[in-house]
PDB file of C-alpha atoms in Angstrom:
ATOM      1  CA  MET A   1     121.532  90.326 101.959  1.00 76.00           C
ATOM      2  CA  PHE A   2     118.163  91.269 103.700  1.00 85.00           C
ATOM      3  CA  GLY A   3     116.790  88.019 101.711  1.00 76.00           C
ATOM      4  CA  GLN A   4     117.135  90.164  97.984  1.00 82.00           C
ATOM      5  CA  SER A   5     118.741  87.860  96.389  1.00 82.00           C
ATOM      6  CA  HIS A   6     114.712  87.814  94.799  1.00 84.00           C
ATOM      7  CA  ALA A   7     113.791  91.338  94.841  1.00 82.00           C
ATOM      8  CA  ILE A   8     112.946  94.013  92.009  1.00 86.00           C
ATOM      9  CA  ASP A   9     111.983  97.342  92.188  1.00 85.00           C
ATOM     10  CA  LEU A  10     109.463  98.882  89.805  1.00 85.00           C
ATOM     11  CA  VAL A  11     109.831 102.647  88.647  1.00 83.00           C
ATOM     12  CA  ALA A  12     106.941 104.454  87.372  1.00 82.00           C
ATOM     13  CA  TRP A  13     106.647 104.654  84.060  1.00 75.00           C
ATOM     14  CA  PRO A  14     104.934 108.288  82.971  1.00 70.00           C
ATOM     15  CA  GLU A  15     101.410 108.810  81.340  1.00 68.00           C
ATOM     16  CA  GLU A  16     101.413 110.946  78.130  1.00 63.00           C
ATOM     17  CA  SER A  17      99.516 113.404  80.499  1.00 55.00           C
ATOM     18  CA  GLN A  18     103.320 113.425  82.533  1.00 54.00           C
ATOM     19  CA  VAL A  19     107.181 115.239  81.830  1.00 55.00           C
ATOM     20  CA  ALA A  20     109.395 112.170  81.432  1.00 53.00           C
ATOM     21  CA  VAL A  21     111.757 113.222  84.483  1.00 56.00           C
ATOM     22  CA  ASP A  22     115.037 115.584  82.819  1.00 58.00           C
ATOM     23  CA  TYR A  23     118.209 113.913  85.017  1.00 55.00           C
ATOM     24  CA  PRO A  24     119.947 116.728  85.446  1.00 54.00           C
ATOM     25  CA  THR A  25     124.373 116.423  84.729  1.00 52.00           C
ATOM     26  CA  THR A  26     124.847 118.171  87.770  1.00 55.00           C
ATOM     27  CA  THR A  27     123.596 117.396  90.789  1.00 64.00           C
ATOM     28  CA  GLY A  28     121.313 114.838  90.285  1.00 71.00           C
ATOM     29  CA  MET A  29     119.612 115.197  93.401  1.00 78.00           C
ATOM     30  CA  LEU A  30     115.939 116.372  92.543  1.00 81.00           C
ATOM     31  CA  PRO A  31     112.915 116.513  95.345  1.00 83.00           C
ATOM     32  CA  ALA A  32     110.552 113.474  95.461  1.00 86.00           C
ATOM     33  CA  HIS A  33     107.890 114.602  94.470  1.00 86.00           C
ATOM     34  CA  GLN A  34     109.144 115.065  90.614  1.00 82.00           C
ATOM     35  CA  PHE A  35     109.227 111.881  89.502  1.00 83.00           C
ATOM     36  CA  PRO A  36     105.756 110.486  88.236  1.00 85.00           C
ATOM     37  CA  GLY A  37     105.288 107.636  91.009  1.00 88.00           C
ATOM     38  CA  HIS A  38     106.326 109.343  93.884  1.00 91.00           C
ATOM     39  CA  GLY A  39     102.741 108.992  95.877  1.00 93.00           C
ATOM     40  CA  LEU A  40     101.526 106.507  93.424  1.00 94.00           C
ATOM     41  CA  PRO A  41      99.563 103.455  95.857  1.00 95.00           C
ATOM     42  CA  VAL A  42     101.787 100.783  96.836  1.00 95.00           C
ATOM     43  CA  LEU A  43      99.717  97.706  97.022  1.00 94.00           C
ATOM     44  CA  ALA A  44      99.705  94.518  99.337  1.00 95.00           C
ATOM     45  CA  MET A  45     101.324  91.763  96.782  1.00 93.00           C
ATOM     46  CA  VAL A  46      99.641  89.398  99.603  1.00 94.00           C
ATOM     47  CA  ASP A  47      96.923  87.402 101.639  1.00 96.00           C
ATOM     48  CA  GLY A  48      97.652  87.560 104.947  1.00 98.00           C
ATOM     49  CA  VAL A  49      98.652  89.817 108.135  1.00 98.00           C
ATOM     50  CA  VAL A  50     101.010  92.773 108.834  1.00 98.00           C
ATOM     51  CA  ALA A  51     103.871  91.863 110.256  1.00 98.00           C
ATOM     52  CA  ASN A  52     105.309  95.176 110.174  1.00 97.00           C
ATOM     53  CA  ALA A  53     104.736  98.334 109.298  1.00 97.00           C
ATOM     54  CA  THR A  54     107.209 102.065 109.798  1.00 96.00           C
ATOM     55  CA  ASP A  55     106.551 105.343 108.020  1.00 95.00           C
ATOM     56  CA  TRP A  56     108.151 107.212 109.885  1.00 95.00           C
ATOM     57  CA  ARG A  57     111.496 108.043 108.157  1.00 91.00           C
ATOM     58  CA  ARG A  58     111.691 111.130 106.040  1.00 89.00           C
ATOM     59  CA  ASP A  59     111.458 111.158 101.616  1.00 92.00           C
ATOM     60  CA  HIS A  60     114.863 112.893 100.441  1.00 86.00           C
ATOM     61  CA  ARG A  61     115.748 113.740  97.222  1.00 84.00           C
ATOM     62  CA  SER A  62     116.998 111.735  94.137  1.00 81.00           C
ATOM     63  CA  ARG A  63     120.150 109.914  93.103  1.00 78.00           C
ATOM     64  CA  THR A  64     120.065 110.106  89.665  1.00 77.00           C
ATOM     65  CA  SER A  65     123.777 111.188  88.963  1.00 75.00           C
ATOM     66  CA  PRO A  66     127.788 110.543  87.909  1.00 76.00           C
ATOM     67  CA  LEU A  67     128.625 113.057  90.985  1.00 75.00           C
ATOM     68  CA  SER A  68     125.481 111.559  93.386  1.00 72.00           C
ATOM     69  CA  HIS A  69     125.677 107.769  93.078  1.00 73.00           C
ATOM     70  CA  ILE A  70     128.885 108.237  94.594  1.00 80.00           C
ATOM     71  CA  TYR A  71     126.932 110.323  97.140  1.00 73.00           C
ATOM     72  CA  LEU A  72     125.641 107.098  96.924  1.00 74.00           C
ATOM     73  CA  ALA A  73     127.553 104.401  97.940  1.00 79.00           C
ATOM     74  CA  ILE A  74     128.764 106.573 100.725  1.00 80.00           C
ATOM     75  CA  GLU A  75     125.907 107.020 101.900  1.00 81.00           C
ATOM     76  CA  GLN A  76     124.489 103.206 101.837  1.00 76.00           C
ATOM     77  CA  ASN A  77     128.164 101.948 103.520  1.00 77.00           C
ATOM     78  CA  VAL A  78     126.346 104.511 106.195  1.00 80.00           C
ATOM     79  CA  ARG A  79     123.395 102.775 106.053  1.00 80.00           C
ATOM     80  CA  THR A  80     124.564  99.194 105.904  1.00 77.00           C
ATOM     81  CA  ILE A  81     125.978  99.934 109.919  1.00 82.00           C
ATOM     82  CA  GLY A  82     122.431 101.249 110.512  1.00 82.00           C
ATOM     83  CA  GLY A  83     120.971  97.632 109.118  1.00 82.00           C
ATOM     84  CA  PRO A  84     118.459  96.371 107.184  1.00 84.00           C
ATOM     85  CA  HIS A  85     115.538  99.379 108.126  1.00 86.00           C
ATOM     86  CA  TRP A  86     117.504 101.594 107.461  1.00 85.00           C
ATOM     87  CA  ILE A  87     118.765 100.282 103.927  1.00 84.00           C
ATOM     88  CA  PHE A  88     114.506  99.380 102.973  1.00 89.00           C
ATOM     89  CA  GLY A  89     113.681 103.560 104.703  1.00 91.00           C
ATOM     90  CA  ASN A  90     109.731 103.170 105.881  1.00 96.00           C
ATOM     91  CA  HIS A  91     108.882  99.636 104.307  1.00 96.00           C
ATOM     92  CA  VAL A  92     105.420  97.109 105.228  1.00 98.00           C
ATOM     93  CA  THR A  93     106.297  93.299 105.682  1.00 98.00           C
ATOM     94  CA  ILE A  94     103.512  90.919 105.373  1.00 98.00           C
ATOM     95  CA  ARG A  95     102.856  86.912 106.357  1.00 98.00           C
ATOM     96  CA  ALA A  96     101.663  86.220 104.121  1.00 97.00           C
ATOM     97  CA  ASP A  97      98.976  82.982 104.732  1.00 96.00           C
ATOM     98  CA  ASP A  98     100.831  80.457 103.013  1.00 96.00           C
ATOM     99  CA  GLY A  99     103.870  81.055 105.725  1.00 96.00           C
ATOM    100  CA  THR A 100     106.270  83.392 103.853  1.00 96.00           C
ATOM    101  CA  PHE A 101     106.713  87.190 103.542  1.00 97.00           C
ATOM    102  CA  ALA A 102     106.540  89.692 101.608  1.00 97.00           C
ATOM    103  CA  VAL A 103     108.173  92.550 102.543  1.00 97.00           C
ATOM    104  CA  VAL A 104     107.830  96.808  99.701  1.00 97.00           C
ATOM    105  CA  ALA A 105     110.236  98.964 100.390  1.00 96.00           C
ATOM    106  CA  HIS A 106     111.089 103.023 100.817  1.00 94.00           C
ATOM    107  CA  VAL A 107     107.277 103.638 100.901  1.00 96.00           C
ATOM    108  CA  ARG A 108     106.350 107.697 101.224  1.00 96.00           C
ATOM    109  CA  ARG A 109     106.875 108.898 104.734  1.00 95.00           C
ATOM    110  CA  GLY A 110     103.431 109.680 106.050  1.00 97.00           C
ATOM    111  CA  SER A 111     101.216 106.843 104.159  1.00 97.00           C
ATOM    112  CA  LEU A 112     100.241 104.264 106.094  1.00 98.00           C
ATOM    113  CA  ARG A 113      97.463 102.483 105.348  1.00 98.00           C
ATOM    114  CA  ILE A 114      97.591 100.002 107.425  1.00 98.00           C
ATOM    115  CA  GLN A 115      98.838  98.851 110.428  1.00 97.00           C
ATOM    116  CA  VAL A 116     100.539  96.132 112.604  1.00 98.00           C
ATOM    117  CA  GLY A 117      98.148  92.666 113.283  1.00 98.00           C
ATOM    118  CA  ASP A 118      95.714  94.151 110.153  1.00 98.00           C
ATOM    119  CA  ARG A 119      94.889  91.635 107.509  1.00 98.00           C
ATOM    120  CA  VAL A 120      95.307  92.149 103.751  1.00 98.00           C
ATOM    121  CA  LYS A 121      94.038  91.336 100.482  1.00 97.00           C
ATOM    122  CA  ALA A 122      96.845  92.121  97.679  1.00 93.00           C
ATOM    123  CA  GLY A 123      95.488  94.598  95.949  1.00 91.00           C
ATOM    124  CA  ASP A 124      94.611  96.281  99.363  1.00 96.00           C
ATOM    125  CA  HIS A 125      96.582  99.454  98.674  1.00 97.00           C
ATOM    126  CA  ILE A 126      98.713  99.461 102.092  1.00 98.00           C
ATOM    127  CA  ALA A 127     101.517 102.602 101.169  1.00 98.00           C
ATOM    128  CA  ASP A 128     102.244 105.031  98.709  1.00 97.00           C
ATOM    129  CA  CYS A 129     105.065 105.325  97.239  1.00 96.00           C
ATOM    130  CA  GLY A 130     108.475 106.813  98.125  1.00 95.00           C
ATOM    131  CA  ASN A 131     111.887 107.606  98.424  1.00 93.00           C
ATOM    132  CA  SER A 132     113.398 106.680 102.235  1.00 93.00           C
ATOM    133  CA  GLY A 133     116.367 105.025 102.501  1.00 88.00           C
ATOM    134  CA  ASN A 134     118.610 103.388 100.127  1.00 86.00           C
ATOM    135  CA  SER A 135     116.428 104.792  97.020  1.00 87.00           C
ATOM    136  CA  THR A 136     117.517 106.272  93.710  1.00 83.00           C
ATOM    137  CA  GLU A 137     114.905 107.564  93.453  1.00 86.00           C
ATOM    138  CA  PRO A 138     110.811 107.241  93.835  1.00 92.00           C
ATOM    139  CA  HIS A 139     110.494 103.774  93.319  1.00 91.00           C
ATOM    140  CA  VAL A 140     109.248 100.609  95.177  1.00 94.00           C
ATOM    141  CA  HIS A 141     111.293  97.485  95.803  1.00 93.00           C
ATOM    142  CA  ALA A 142     109.378  94.205  96.482  1.00 94.00           C
ATOM    143  CA  GLN A 143     110.068  90.727  98.182  1.00 94.00           C
ATOM    144  CA  LEU A 144     109.886  87.894  99.453  1.00 94.00           C
ATOM    145  CA  MET A 145     111.422  86.000 102.084  1.00 95.00           C
ATOM    146  CA  ASP A 146     111.252  83.183 104.686  1.00 96.00           C
ATOM    147  CA  ARG A 147     110.997  84.073 107.297  1.00 94.00           C
ATOM    148  CA  GLN A 148     110.054  87.951 109.225  1.00 94.00           C
ATOM    149  CA  SER A 149     113.885  89.272 110.402  1.00 92.00           C
ATOM    150  CA  LEU A 150     115.618  91.391 107.481  1.00 90.00           C
ATOM    151  CA  TRP A 151     118.477  90.111 109.394  1.00 91.00           C
ATOM    152  CA  LEU A 152     117.899  87.086 108.392  1.00 89.00           C
ATOM    153  CA  ALA A 153     115.747  85.889 105.851  1.00 92.00           C
ATOM    154  CA  HIS A 154     117.396  84.420 102.918  1.00 94.00           C
ATOM    155  CA  GLY A 155     114.734  85.081  99.606  1.00 91.00           C
ATOM    156  CA  LEU A 156     112.245  83.667  97.471  1.00 91.00           C
ATOM    157  CA  PRO A 157     111.616  84.016  94.160  1.00 88.00           C
ATOM    158  CA  MET A 158     108.154  85.326  92.902  1.00 86.00           C
ATOM    159  CA  GLY A 159     106.924  86.755  89.987  1.00 79.00           C
ATOM    160  CA  PHE A 160     103.531  89.469  88.749  1.00 77.00           C
ATOM    161  CA  GLN A 161      99.909  87.214  87.121  1.00 73.00           C
ATOM    162  CA  HIS A 162      97.463  89.664  85.127  1.00 71.00           C
ATOM    163  CA  ALA A 163     101.299  91.223  83.953  1.00 74.00           C
ATOM    164  CA  GLU A 164     102.001  92.246  80.833  1.00 75.00           C
ATOM    165  CA  PHE A 165     105.832  92.453  79.135  1.00 74.00           C
ATOM    166  CA  LEU A 166     106.840  94.837  75.991  1.00 71.00           C
ATOM    167  CA  PRO A 167     109.688  92.138  74.678  1.00 66.00           C
ATOM    168  CA  THR A 168     113.058  94.062  75.127  1.00 63.00           C
ATOM    169  CA  ASP A 169     113.821  93.040  70.906  1.00 60.00           C
ATOM    170  CA  GLY A 170     112.520  96.409  70.193  1.00 59.00           C
ATOM    171  CA  GLU A 171     109.325  94.757  69.103  1.00 56.00           C
ATOM    172  CA  THR A 172     105.411  97.088  70.676  1.00 55.00           C
ATOM    173  CA  ASP A 173     103.422  93.598  70.539  1.00 57.00           C
ATOM    174  CA  LEU A 174     102.918  93.736  74.533  1.00 54.00           C
ATOM    175  CA  ILE A 175     103.122  89.869  75.486  1.00 54.00           C
ATOM    176  CA  GLU A 176     100.721  88.763  77.985  1.00 56.00           C
ATOM    177  CA  THR A 177     101.322  86.045  81.059  1.00 53.00           C
ATOM    178  CA  HIS A 178      99.347  84.097  83.205  1.00 51.00           C
ATOM    179  CA  THR A 179     102.208  82.148  84.946  1.00 54.00           C
ATOM    180  CA  HIS A 180     104.316  83.990  87.664  1.00 63.00           C
ATOM    181  CA  ASP A 181     107.065  85.486  85.359  1.00 68.00           C
ATOM    182  CA  LEU A 182     109.121  89.043  86.293  1.00 72.00           C
ATOM    183  CA  PRO A 183     109.941  90.854  83.756  1.00 73.00           C
ATOM    184  CA  ALA A 184     113.731  91.952  82.600  1.00 73.00           C
ATOM    185  CA  ASN A 185     116.060  94.170  83.868  1.00 74.00           C
ATOM    186  CA  GLY A 186     114.531  97.583  81.871  1.00 71.00           C
ATOM    187  CA  GLN A 187     111.653  96.090  80.586  1.00 72.00           C
ATOM    188  CA  LEU A 188     108.306  97.350  80.858  1.00 72.00           C
ATOM    189  CA  MET A 189     105.378  95.732  82.593  1.00 75.00           C
ATOM    190  CA  ILE A 190     102.341  96.960  82.584  1.00 74.00           C
ATOM    191  CA  THR A 191      99.273  95.669  85.234  1.00 70.00           C
ATOM    192  CA  THR A 192      96.336  94.010  83.415  1.00 62.00           C
ATOM    193  CA  ASP A 193      92.849  93.051  85.375  1.00 58.00           C
ATOM    194  CA  PRO A 194      92.460  90.156  86.260  1.00 55.00           C
ATOM    195  CA  SER A 195      89.093  89.863  85.615  1.00 45.00           C
TER     196      SER A 195
END
C-alpha cells in the first residue's frame, strides 16, 4: 500500500550526552521535542529534482504506550480514509536521475529547506525530523518507488552505503558495509563518512 513494500523507519538513538526517553506506561503521549530525533537533519536519499514537498501538518504527541497504540489504531484508520498524504504527513518526494522516486516522510512542520523543482544531491539537508502523519514518535520514513503517485506506486528495494551495523547476536564490533544493505529490525546502524 502506498509504495511502502520496501520502506524503512529510521529512529535516532540517544547519544551519550542525551537521556533515552522513558516511555510512560499510562498515556504515552509525550511532546515530540522530548525525543532525540526531533529536529535532526533529514537528508536527500538520491540525486534528483524535488517533485513534491509539504510541511504544513502539525507534529503531534508520541504514541508510545499500549493505551496510545489503541488510539493510534483508530487514528490510522481515519488517516487511511484521507489517503496517503495523511499517512505520510509532511514529506518530500524526489525524482531521482534514474527515474525512480525517493520519499522521506514525517518531517517537522515548517522545516523544508527546498521547494518543488529544486535540484538536490544525495546528502543535502532538505528538512528536519518530525512527528507528522501516522507516526508513533519522531523518525524518518524512507522509501523508493517506481512512480510519483503514492496512490499507485510500487515500492522498490533499497539499502544504505557507507554504514556500519551493530550485529544482532550480542557482539559489539561494528560491521562496515560498502554494498546497499539494510539493517535488521531493531538493529543499530551508524552512518560513516564515505571519504
